[in-house]
Short mmCIF file of C-alpha atoms in Angstrom, two decimals:
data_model
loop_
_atom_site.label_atom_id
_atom_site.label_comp_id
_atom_site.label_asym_id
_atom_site.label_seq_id
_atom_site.Cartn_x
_atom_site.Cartn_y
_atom_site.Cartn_z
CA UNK A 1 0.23 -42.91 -41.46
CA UNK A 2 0.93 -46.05 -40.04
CA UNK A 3 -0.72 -49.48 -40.83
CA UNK A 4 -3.64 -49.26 -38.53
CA UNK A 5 -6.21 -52.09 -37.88
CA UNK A 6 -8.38 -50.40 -35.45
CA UNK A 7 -11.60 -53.14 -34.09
CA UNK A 8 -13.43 -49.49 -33.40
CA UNK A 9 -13.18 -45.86 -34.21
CA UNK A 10 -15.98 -43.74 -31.42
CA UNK A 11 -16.72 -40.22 -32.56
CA UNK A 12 -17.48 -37.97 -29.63
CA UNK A 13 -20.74 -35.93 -30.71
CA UNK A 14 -19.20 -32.38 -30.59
CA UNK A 15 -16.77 -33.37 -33.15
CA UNK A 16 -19.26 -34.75 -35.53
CA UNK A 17 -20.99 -31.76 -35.39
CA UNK A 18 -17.97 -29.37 -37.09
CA UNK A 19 -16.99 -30.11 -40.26
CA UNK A 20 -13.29 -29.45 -40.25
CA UNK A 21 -12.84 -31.73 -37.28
CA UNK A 22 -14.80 -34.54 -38.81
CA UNK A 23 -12.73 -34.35 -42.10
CA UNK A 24 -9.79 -35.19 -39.88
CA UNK A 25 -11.65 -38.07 -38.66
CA UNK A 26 -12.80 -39.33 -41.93
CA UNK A 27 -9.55 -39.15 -43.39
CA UNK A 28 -7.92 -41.24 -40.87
CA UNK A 29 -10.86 -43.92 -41.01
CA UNK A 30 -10.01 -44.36 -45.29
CA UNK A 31 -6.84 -44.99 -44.35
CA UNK A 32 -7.38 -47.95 -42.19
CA UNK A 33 -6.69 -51.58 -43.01
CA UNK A 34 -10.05 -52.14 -42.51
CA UNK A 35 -12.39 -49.35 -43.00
CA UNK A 36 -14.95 -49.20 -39.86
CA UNK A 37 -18.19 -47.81 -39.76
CA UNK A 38 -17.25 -44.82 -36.66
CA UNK A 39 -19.42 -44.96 -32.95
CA UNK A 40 -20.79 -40.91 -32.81
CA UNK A 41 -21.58 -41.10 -28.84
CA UNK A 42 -22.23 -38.53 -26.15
CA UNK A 43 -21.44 -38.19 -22.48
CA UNK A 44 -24.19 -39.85 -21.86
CA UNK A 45 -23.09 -42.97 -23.56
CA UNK A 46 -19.70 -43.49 -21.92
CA UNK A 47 -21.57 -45.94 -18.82
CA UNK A 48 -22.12 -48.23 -21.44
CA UNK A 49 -19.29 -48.25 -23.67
CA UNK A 50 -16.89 -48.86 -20.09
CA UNK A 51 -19.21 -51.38 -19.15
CA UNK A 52 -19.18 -53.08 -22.69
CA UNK A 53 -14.93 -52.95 -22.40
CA UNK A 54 -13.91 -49.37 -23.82
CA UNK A 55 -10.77 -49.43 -21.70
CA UNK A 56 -10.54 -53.34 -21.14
CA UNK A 57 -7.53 -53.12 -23.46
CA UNK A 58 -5.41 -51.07 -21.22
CA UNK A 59 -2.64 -53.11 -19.25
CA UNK A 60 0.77 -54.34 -19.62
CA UNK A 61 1.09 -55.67 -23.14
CA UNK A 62 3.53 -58.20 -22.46
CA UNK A 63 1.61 -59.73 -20.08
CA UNK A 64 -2.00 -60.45 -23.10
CA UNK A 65 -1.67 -63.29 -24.80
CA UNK A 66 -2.33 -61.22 -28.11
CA UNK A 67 -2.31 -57.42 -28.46
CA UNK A 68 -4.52 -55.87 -31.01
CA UNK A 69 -3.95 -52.49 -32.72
CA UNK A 70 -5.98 -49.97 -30.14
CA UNK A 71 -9.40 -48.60 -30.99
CA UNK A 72 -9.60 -44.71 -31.83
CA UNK A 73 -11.32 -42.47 -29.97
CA UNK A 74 -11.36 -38.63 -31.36
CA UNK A 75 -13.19 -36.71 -29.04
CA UNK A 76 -12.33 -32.70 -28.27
CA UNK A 77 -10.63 -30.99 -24.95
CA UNK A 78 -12.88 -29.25 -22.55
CA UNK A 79 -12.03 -25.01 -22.17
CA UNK A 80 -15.08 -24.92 -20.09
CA UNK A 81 -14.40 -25.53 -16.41
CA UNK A 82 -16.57 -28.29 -15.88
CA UNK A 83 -14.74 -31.41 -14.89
CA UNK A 84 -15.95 -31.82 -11.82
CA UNK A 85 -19.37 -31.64 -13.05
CA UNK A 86 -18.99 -33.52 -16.01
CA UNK A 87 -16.88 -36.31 -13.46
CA UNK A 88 -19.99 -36.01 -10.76
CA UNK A 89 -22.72 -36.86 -13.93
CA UNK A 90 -20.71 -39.87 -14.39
CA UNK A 91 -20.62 -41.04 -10.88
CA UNK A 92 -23.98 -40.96 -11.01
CA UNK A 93 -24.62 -43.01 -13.42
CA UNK A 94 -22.27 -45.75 -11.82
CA UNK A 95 -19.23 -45.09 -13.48
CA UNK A 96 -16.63 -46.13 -10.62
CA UNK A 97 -13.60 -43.74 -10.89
CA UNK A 98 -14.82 -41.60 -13.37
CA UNK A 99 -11.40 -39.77 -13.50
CA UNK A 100 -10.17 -42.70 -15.37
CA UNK A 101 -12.06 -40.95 -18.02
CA UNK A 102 -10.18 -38.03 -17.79
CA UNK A 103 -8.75 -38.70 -21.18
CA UNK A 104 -11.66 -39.72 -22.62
CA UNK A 105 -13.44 -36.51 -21.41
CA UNK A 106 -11.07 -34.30 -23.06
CA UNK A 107 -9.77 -33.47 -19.68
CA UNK A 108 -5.83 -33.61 -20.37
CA UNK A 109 -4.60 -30.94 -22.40
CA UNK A 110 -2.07 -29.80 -20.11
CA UNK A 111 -0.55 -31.03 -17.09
CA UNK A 112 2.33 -29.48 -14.59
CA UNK A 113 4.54 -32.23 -13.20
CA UNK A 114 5.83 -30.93 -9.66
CA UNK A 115 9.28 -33.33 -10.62
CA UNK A 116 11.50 -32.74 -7.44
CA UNK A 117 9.24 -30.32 -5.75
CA UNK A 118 6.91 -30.22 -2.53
CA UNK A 119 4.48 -32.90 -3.44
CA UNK A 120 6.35 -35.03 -6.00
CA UNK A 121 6.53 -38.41 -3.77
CA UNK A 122 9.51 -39.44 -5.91
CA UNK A 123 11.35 -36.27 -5.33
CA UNK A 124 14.26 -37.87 -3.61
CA UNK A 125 14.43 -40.54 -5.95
CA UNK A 126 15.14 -39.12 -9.78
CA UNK A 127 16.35 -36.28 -10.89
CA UNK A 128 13.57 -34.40 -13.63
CA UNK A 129 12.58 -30.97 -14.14
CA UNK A 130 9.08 -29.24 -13.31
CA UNK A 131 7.46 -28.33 -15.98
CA UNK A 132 4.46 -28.14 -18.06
CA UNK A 133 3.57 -31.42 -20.13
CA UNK A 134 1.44 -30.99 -22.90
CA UNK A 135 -1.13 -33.74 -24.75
CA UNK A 136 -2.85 -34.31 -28.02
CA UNK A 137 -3.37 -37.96 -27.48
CA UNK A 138 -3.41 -40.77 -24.70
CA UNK A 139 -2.58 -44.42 -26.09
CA UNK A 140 0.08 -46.31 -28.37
CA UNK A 141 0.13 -48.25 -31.99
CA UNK A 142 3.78 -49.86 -31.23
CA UNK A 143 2.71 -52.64 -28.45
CA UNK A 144 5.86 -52.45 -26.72
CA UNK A 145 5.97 -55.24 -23.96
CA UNK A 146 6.17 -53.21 -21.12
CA UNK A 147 3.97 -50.34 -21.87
CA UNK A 148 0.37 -50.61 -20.77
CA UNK A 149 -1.12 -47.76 -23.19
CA UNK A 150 -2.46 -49.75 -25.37
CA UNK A 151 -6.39 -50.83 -26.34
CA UNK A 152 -7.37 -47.50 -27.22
CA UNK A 153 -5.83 -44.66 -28.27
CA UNK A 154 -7.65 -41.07 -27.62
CA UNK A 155 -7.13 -38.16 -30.12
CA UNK A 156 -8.15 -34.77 -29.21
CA UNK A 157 -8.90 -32.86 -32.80
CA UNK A 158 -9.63 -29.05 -31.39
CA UNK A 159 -6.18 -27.92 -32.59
CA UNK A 160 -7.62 -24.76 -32.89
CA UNK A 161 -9.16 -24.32 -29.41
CA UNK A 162 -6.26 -25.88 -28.01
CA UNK A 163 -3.83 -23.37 -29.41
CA UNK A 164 -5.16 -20.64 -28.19
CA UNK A 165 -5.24 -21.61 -24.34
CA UNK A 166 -1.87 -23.04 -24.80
CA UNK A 167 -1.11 -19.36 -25.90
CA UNK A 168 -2.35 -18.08 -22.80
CA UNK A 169 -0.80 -20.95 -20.67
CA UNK A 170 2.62 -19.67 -21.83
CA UNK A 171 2.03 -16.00 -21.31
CA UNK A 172 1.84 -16.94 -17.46
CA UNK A 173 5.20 -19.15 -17.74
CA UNK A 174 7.79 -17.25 -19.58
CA UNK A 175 10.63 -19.23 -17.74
CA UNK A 176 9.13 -22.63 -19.57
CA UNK A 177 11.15 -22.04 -23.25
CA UNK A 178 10.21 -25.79 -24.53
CA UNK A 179 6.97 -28.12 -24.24
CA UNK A 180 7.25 -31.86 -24.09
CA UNK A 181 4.31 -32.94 -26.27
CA UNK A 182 3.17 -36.49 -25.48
CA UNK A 183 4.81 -38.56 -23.19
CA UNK A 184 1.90 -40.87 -22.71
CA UNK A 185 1.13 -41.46 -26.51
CA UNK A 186 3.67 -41.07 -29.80
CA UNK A 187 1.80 -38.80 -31.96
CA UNK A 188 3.43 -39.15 -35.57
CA UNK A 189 1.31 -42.37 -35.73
CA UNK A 190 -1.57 -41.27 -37.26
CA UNK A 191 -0.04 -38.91 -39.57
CA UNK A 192 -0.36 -36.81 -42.05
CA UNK A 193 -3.94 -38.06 -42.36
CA UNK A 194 -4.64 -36.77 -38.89
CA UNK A 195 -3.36 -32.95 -39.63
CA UNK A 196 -3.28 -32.46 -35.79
CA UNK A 197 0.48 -32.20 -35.15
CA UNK A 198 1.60 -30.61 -38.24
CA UNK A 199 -1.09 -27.76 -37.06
CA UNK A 200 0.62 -27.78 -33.52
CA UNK A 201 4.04 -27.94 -35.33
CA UNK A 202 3.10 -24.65 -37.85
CA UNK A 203 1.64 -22.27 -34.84
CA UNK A 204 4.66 -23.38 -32.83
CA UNK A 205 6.92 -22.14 -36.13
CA UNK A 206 4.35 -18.09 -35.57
CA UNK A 207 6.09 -18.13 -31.85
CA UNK A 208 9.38 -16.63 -30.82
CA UNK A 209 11.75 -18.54 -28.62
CA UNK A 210 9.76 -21.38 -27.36
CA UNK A 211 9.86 -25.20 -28.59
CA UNK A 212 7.73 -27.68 -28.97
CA UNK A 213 9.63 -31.25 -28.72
CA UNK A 214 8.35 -34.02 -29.87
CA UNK A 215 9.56 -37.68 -28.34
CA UNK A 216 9.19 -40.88 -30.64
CA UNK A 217 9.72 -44.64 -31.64
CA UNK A 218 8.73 -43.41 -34.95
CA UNK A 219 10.13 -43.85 -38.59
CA UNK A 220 7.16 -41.88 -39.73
CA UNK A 221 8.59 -38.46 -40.92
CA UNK A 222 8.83 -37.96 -44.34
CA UNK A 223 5.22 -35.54 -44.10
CA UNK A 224 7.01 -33.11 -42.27
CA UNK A 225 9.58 -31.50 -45.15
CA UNK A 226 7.14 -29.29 -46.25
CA UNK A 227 5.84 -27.84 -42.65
CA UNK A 228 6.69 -24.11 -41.66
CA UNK A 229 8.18 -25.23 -38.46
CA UNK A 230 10.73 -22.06 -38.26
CA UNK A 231 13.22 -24.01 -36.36
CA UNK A 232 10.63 -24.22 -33.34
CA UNK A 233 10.13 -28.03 -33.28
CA UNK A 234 13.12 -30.54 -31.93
CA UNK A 235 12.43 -34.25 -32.40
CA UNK A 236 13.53 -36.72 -29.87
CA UNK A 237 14.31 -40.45 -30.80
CA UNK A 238 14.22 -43.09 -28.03
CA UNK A 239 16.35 -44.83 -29.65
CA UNK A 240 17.45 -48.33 -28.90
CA UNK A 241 18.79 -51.81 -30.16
CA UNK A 242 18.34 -53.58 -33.17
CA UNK A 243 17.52 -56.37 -30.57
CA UNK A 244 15.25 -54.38 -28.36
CA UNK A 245 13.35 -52.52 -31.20
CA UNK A 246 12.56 -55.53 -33.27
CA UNK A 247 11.63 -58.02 -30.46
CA UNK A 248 10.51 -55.52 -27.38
CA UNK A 249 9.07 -53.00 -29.55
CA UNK A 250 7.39 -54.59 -32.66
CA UNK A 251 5.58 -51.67 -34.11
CA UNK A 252 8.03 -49.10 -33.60
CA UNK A 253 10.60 -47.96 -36.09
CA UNK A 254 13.53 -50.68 -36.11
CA UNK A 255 16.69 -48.65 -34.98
CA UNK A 256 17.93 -47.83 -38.48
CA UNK A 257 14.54 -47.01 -39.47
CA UNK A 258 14.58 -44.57 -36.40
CA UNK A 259 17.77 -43.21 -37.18
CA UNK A 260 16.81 -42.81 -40.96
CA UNK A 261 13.90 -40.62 -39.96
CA UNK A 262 15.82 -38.53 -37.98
CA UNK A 263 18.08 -38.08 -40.94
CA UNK A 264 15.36 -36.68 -42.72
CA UNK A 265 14.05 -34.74 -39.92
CA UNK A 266 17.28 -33.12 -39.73
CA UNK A 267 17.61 -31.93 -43.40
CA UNK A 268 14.16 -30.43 -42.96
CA UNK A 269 15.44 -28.12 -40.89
CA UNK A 270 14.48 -29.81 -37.37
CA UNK A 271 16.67 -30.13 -34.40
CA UNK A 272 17.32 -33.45 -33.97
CA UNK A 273 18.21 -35.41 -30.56
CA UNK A 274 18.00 -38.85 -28.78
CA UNK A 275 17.69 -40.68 -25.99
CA UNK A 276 18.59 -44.59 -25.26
CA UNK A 277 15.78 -45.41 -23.53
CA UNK A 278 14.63 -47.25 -22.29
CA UNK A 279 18.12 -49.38 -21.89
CA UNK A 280 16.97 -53.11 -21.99
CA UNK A 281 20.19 -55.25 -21.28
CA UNK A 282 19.58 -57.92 -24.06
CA UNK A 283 22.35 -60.55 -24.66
CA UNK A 284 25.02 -59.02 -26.89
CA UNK A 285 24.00 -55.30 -25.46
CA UNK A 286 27.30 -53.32 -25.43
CA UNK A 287 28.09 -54.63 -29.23
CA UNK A 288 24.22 -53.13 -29.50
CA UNK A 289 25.32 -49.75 -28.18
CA UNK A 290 28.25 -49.68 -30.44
CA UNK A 291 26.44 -50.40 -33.44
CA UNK A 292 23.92 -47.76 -32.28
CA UNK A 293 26.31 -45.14 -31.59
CA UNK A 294 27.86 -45.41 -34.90
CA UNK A 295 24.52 -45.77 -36.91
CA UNK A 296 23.64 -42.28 -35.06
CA UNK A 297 26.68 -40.39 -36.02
CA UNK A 298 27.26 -42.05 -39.82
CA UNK A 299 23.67 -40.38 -40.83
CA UNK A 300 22.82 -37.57 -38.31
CA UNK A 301 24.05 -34.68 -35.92
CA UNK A 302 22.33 -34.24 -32.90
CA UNK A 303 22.72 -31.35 -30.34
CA UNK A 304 22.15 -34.02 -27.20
CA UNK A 305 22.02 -37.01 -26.46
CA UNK A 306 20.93 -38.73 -23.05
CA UNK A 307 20.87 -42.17 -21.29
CA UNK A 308 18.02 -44.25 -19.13
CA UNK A 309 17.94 -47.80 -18.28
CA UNK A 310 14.74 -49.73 -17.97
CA UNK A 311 13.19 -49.02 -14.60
CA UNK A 312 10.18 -48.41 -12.72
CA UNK A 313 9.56 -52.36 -12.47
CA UNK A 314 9.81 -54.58 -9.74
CA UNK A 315 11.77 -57.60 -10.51
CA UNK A 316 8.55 -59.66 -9.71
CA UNK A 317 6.96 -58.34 -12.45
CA UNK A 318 9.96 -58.53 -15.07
CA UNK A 319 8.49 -61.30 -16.43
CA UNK A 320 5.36 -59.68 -17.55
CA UNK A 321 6.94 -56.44 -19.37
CA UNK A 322 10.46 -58.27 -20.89
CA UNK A 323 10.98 -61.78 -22.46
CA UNK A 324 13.49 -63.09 -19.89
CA UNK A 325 15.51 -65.15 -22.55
CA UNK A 326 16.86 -62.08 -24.49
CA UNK A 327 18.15 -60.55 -21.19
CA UNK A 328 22.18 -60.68 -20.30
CA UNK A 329 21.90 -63.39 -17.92
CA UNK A 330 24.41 -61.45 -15.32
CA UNK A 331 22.75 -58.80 -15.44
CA UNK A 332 19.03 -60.60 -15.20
CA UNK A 333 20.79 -62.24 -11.67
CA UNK A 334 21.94 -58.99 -10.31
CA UNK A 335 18.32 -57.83 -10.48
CA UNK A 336 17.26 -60.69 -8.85
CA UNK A 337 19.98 -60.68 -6.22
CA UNK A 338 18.92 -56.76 -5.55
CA UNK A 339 15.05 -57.40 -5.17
CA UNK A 340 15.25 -56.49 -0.89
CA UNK A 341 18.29 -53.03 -2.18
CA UNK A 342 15.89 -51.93 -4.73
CA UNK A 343 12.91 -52.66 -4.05
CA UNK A 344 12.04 -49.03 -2.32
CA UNK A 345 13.72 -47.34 -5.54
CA UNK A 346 11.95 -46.32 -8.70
CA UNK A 347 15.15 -46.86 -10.78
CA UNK A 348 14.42 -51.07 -9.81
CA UNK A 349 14.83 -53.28 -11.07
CA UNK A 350 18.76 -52.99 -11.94
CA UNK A 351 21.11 -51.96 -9.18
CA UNK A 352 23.37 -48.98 -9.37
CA UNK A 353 26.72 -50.81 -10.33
CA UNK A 354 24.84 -52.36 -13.42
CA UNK A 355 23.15 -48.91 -14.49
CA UNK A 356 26.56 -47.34 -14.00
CA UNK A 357 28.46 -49.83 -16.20
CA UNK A 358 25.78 -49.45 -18.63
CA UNK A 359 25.93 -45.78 -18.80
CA UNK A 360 30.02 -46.16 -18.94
CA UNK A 361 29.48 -47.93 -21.77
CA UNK A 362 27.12 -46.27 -23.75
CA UNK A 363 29.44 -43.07 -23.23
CA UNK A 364 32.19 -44.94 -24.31
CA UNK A 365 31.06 -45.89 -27.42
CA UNK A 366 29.52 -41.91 -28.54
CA UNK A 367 32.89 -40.75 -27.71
CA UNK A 368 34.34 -42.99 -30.41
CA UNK A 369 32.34 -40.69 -32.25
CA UNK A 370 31.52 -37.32 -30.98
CA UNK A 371 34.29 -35.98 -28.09
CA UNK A 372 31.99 -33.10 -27.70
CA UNK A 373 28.37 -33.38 -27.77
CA UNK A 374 26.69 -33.28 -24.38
CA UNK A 375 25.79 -36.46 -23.21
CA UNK A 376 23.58 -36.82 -19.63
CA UNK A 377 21.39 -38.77 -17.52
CA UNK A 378 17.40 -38.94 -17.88
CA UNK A 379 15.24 -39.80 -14.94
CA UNK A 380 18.18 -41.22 -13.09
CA UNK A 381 18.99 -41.25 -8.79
CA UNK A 382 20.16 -38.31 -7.24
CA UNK A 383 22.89 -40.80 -5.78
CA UNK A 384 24.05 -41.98 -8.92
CA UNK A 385 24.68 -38.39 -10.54
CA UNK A 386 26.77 -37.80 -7.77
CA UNK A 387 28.89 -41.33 -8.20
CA UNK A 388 28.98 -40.76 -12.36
CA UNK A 389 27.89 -37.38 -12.92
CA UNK A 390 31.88 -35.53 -13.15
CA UNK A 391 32.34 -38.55 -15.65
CA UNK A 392 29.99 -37.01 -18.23
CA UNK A 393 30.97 -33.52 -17.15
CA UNK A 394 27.68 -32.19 -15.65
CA UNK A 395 25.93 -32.75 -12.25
CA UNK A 396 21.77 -32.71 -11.55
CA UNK A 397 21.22 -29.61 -11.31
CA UNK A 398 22.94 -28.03 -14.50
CA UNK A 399 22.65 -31.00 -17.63
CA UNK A 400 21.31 -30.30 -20.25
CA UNK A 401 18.40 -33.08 -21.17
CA UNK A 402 16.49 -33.97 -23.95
CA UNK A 403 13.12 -33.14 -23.23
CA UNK A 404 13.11 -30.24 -20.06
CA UNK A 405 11.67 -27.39 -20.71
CA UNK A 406 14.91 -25.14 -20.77
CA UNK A 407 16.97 -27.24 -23.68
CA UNK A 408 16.51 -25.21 -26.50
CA UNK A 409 18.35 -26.50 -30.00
CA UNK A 410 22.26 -26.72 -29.51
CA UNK A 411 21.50 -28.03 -25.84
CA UNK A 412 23.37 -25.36 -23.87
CA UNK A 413 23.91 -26.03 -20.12
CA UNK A 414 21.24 -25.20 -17.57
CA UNK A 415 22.56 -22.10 -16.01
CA UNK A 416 19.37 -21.37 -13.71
CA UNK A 417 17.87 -23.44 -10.99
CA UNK A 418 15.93 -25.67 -12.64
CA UNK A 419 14.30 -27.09 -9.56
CA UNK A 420 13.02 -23.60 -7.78
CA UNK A 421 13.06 -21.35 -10.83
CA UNK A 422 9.67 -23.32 -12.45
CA UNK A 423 6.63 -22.71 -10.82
CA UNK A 424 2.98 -23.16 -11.67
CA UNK A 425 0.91 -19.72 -12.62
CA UNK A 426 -2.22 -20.38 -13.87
CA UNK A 427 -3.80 -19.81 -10.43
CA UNK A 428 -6.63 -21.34 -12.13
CA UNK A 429 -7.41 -19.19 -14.99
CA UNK A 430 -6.32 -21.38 -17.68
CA UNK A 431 -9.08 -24.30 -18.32
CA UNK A 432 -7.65 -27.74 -19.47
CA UNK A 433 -4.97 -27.93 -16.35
CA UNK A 434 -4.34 -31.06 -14.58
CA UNK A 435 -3.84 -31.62 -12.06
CA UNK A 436 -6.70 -28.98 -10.92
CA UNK A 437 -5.22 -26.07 -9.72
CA UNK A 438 -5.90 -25.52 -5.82
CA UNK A 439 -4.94 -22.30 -3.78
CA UNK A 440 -2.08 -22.97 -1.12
#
């Protein structure tokens, strides 16, 4: 696993008390830096650990003047219907916003993202596909500047449990043939000493046409030759600079390292796949994407590959989430000279004429290389699909992406709506859903 200097490790009680989830924990604590004594605590603790800074850590990392590895927190998910009770206990007790604790609760095994349907706020504004997301963990090692998940990362160990509602979740969703595992955390971290996502890897390799995908900074794959994964697991790089992943991304995999994991992904038998993303427009950025582009086809064959510049930031805030003095200083200024344009827009802080020559580029330079491998948009405007979208040969509605939940290895094009075909299905039956399900 990873080099790991956690300041705490907290043992939730019901995972102390089983044996084969606490030998998961212990190996992980021998294999710290610094071996640490672990916190067993109960629900009845968690007042007191918030109010003594459990969470304190959370925030944009760019903006702390130092950023620590996160504390671990291995606690099980909850298959019993009892948030709200479990939430109302802690309000109780003075715990404002207990949902915060959601995650630490073992409240966030599965979630549905409405993405472009009634109720998404953002529906107008990028292009993404409902789905179910799915979640082992909540939090970061790789301090990335403009991520704010780090200061503690939560680890649910009830792979068991978990399987077998996830079973039952995907009985009620046929449509849904692939599960994004993760988005808020990067799960080979802590592995193989963990043994949580090789289990989730293996019972996705007993299943028959569905996927689990797994999306990564990582260069930590070498534990996962000997896995039974049947061809049911796809591994996504965000892949970026050598610029960007040494300086923006410290703890991640650099991007050969990246790109050399993949490689052995690959000959394991995994579908491989990227995305650049996020697209950080350092000085020297197109010779970045060429070297990238080349790197990626010299050692591996991927069935996708899609493109996303940094967004979802306010230029006022730029400053706090990327060093300003590694930016391209024309395209820094164009941000800045679009603050009133974009500042309605989640794609912000970079206007559309500077995403568009970026994703020209990038294109440009994986067509030296591949003439055929689909290459798309992730997250982007409606409005810029339609202005670039015949230029990469697909439109919003039919690309094929990295991580929705119909891209099944070799990346074929949607063919169904992939707006009004997903729905949600539990009608409440599964336990572990956010967000709670609630009859129309």
């Amino acid at each position: 696993m990873y080099r790991v200097n956690a300041p705490a490790v907290y043992v939730e009680d019901l995972v102390a008390k089983n044996p084969a989830y606490m030998t998961k924990v212990d190996r992980v604590v021998a294999a710290l830096e610094n071996p640490v004594e672990p916190v067993i605590y109960t629900e009845g603790d968690l007042p007191d650990l918030m109010a003594n800074g459990l969470m304190s850590g959370r925030g944009i990392m760019g903006d702390k003047e130092m950023v620590r590895d996160p504390a671990l927190l291995f606690n099980t998910f909850k298959f019993d219907g009892q948030r709200q009770a479990r939430l109302d206990r802690l309000a109780a007790a003075g715990v404002e916003k207990p949902s915060r604790l959601d995650e630490v609760l073992g409240h966030t095994a599965f979630y549905w993202a409405n993405y472009n349907q009634e109720g998404d706020h953002a529906r107008n504004d990028k292009v993404c596909r409902p789905c179910w997301r799915v979640h082992q963990q909540r939090g970061c090692l790789h301090k990335c500047t403009y991520c704010s998940l780090g200061g503690l990362l939560t680890v649910g160990v009830n792979t068991d449990e978990y399987c077998h509602w996830f079973g039952k979740l995907m009985e009620k969703h046929p449509w849904q043939l692939t599960y994004l595992l993760d988005d808020d955390a990067d799960p080979p971290g802590l592995e193989p000493e963990l043994g949580c996502l090789g289990e989730l890897i293996e019972w996705f390799g007993t299943l028959e046409n569905r996927y689990l995908i797994i999306h990564t900074k990582t260069w930590n794959t070498e534990w996962m030759r000997d896995l039974k994964h049947n061809g049911n697991t796809i591994l996504v790089w965000s892949v970026t600079s050598p610029t960007q992943s040494q300086l923006i991304e410290p703890d991640t995999g650099t991007t050969d390292q990246r790109i050399e994991a993949a490689r052995i992904a690959q000959e394991a038998g995994y579908q491989i796949r990227y995305k650049f993303k996020p697209i950080v427009p350092v000085k020297g950025w197109r010779e970045d994407a060429a070297y990238t582009a080349k790197r990626i086809f010299e050692r591996t064959n991927p069935d996708v590959i899609t493109l996303c510049t940094f967004m979802w930031t306010h230029f006022k805030d730029l400053p706090g989430k990327l060093p300003l003095d590694l930016l391209d200083p024309e395209f820094l200024a164009a941000a800045e000279a679009a603050q009133e344009e974009m500042s309605q827009t989640l794609t912000r802080p970079f206007p559309p004429q500077v995403r568009a020559e970026i994703y020209r580029h990038h294109l440009q330079e994986i067509r030296r290389w591949d003439k055929d491998i689909p290459v798309s948009l992730s997250t982007e405007s409606f409005s810029l699909w339609k202005e670039i979208g015949e230029e990469f040969g697909y439109k919003a509605n039919n690309y094929p992406c990295g991580c929705g939940p119909f891209t099944v290895p070799g990346a074929p094009k949607v063919e169904c709506n992939p707006f009004t075909v997903p729905h949600r299905a539990d009608n409440g039956e599964i336990p572990g859903c956010m967000p709670p399900f609630r009859k129309a």
